[in-house]
Amino acid sequence: MSTATLHRWNEIEPEQLNPLLTRQFVTGTLAMFARVVLAKGCIVPRHSHPNEQITFITEGALRFDYDDGTSHTVKAGEVLVIPGNLPHCATALEDTIDFDIFAPPRQDWIDKDDSYLR
């Protein structure tokens, strides 16, 4: 039988990936939940991953750009769903707090094999 696990953000050490980006995450069997804090001007370089990504912005604004020239600006209270394997980059238009769900969990984050963020 499985048991539930309680996590507290204030007890999870933030990873400072670069001067403008920190993250925290918890991982379940089938999904990962991440809290990402981006300072205004932070750029997440173009990348893709097989994981579906659901992004919820609680503060600020984050612009996602795609290879076909389209973009979405996601603001506080908005949710963006990015299918797996869709190349994208992101720019923090303001100081931003972003919560992401990844399914399945991002093994590159778990293994710290995510040099594009560092």
mmCIF file with all atom_site columns, C-alpha atoms in Angstrom, residues 46 64-72 86-89:
data_model
loop_
_atom_site.group_PDB
_atom_site.id
_atom_site.type_symbol
_atom_site.label_atom_id
_atom_site.label_alt_id
_atom_site.label_comp_id
_atom_site.label_asym_id
_atom_site.label_entity_id
_atom_site.label_seq_id
_atom_site.pdbx_PDB_ins_code
_atom_site.Cartn_x
_atom_site.Cartn_y
_atom_site.Cartn_z
_atom_site.occupancy
_atom_site.B_iso_or_equiv
_atom_site.pdbx_formal_charge
_atom_site.auth_seq_id
_atom_site.auth_comp_id
_atom_site.auth_asym_id
_atom_site.auth_atom_id
_atom_site.pdbx_PDB_model_num
ATOM 1  C CA . ARG A 1 46 ? 15.535 26.993 -26.418 1.00 0.00 ? 46 ARG A CA 1
ATOM 2  C CA . PHE A 1 64 ? 7.216  31.447 -24.316 1.00 0.00 ? 64 PHE A CA 1
ATOM 3  C CA . ASP A 1 65 ? 8.489  31.508 -27.909 1.00 0.00 ? 65 ASP A CA 1
ATOM 4  C CA . TYR A 1 66 ? 8.238  28.627 -30.393 1.00 0.00 ? 66 TYR A CA 1
ATOM 5  C CA . ASP A 1 67 ? 10.114 27.723 -33.562 1.00 0.00 ? 67 ASP A CA 1
ATOM 6  C CA . ASP A 1 68 ? 7.142  28.592 -35.794 1.00 0.00 ? 68 ASP A CA 1
ATOM 7  C CA . GLY A 1 69 ? 7.353  32.245 -34.708 1.00 0.00 ? 69 GLY A CA 1
ATOM 8  C CA . THR A 1 70 ? 4.377  32.147 -32.358 1.00 0.00 ? 70 THR A CA 1
ATOM 9  C CA . SER A 1 71 ? 4.497  32.994 -28.669 1.00 0.00 ? 71 SER A CA 1
ATOM 10 C CA . HIS A 1 72 ? 2.370  33.005 -25.541 1.00 0.00 ? 72 HIS A CA 1
ATOM 11 C CA . LEU A 1 86 ? 7.784  20.965 -28.548 1.00 0.00 ? 86 LEU A CA 1
ATOM 12 C CA . PRO A 1 87 ? 10.901 23.196 -28.698 1.00 0.00 ? 87 PRO A CA 1
ATOM 13 C CA . HIS A 1 88 ? 10.462 26.416 -26.730 1.00 0.00 ? 88 HIS A CA 1
ATOM 14 C CA . CYS A 1 89 ? 12.316 29.147 -24.874 1.00 0.00 ? 89 CYS A CA 1
#
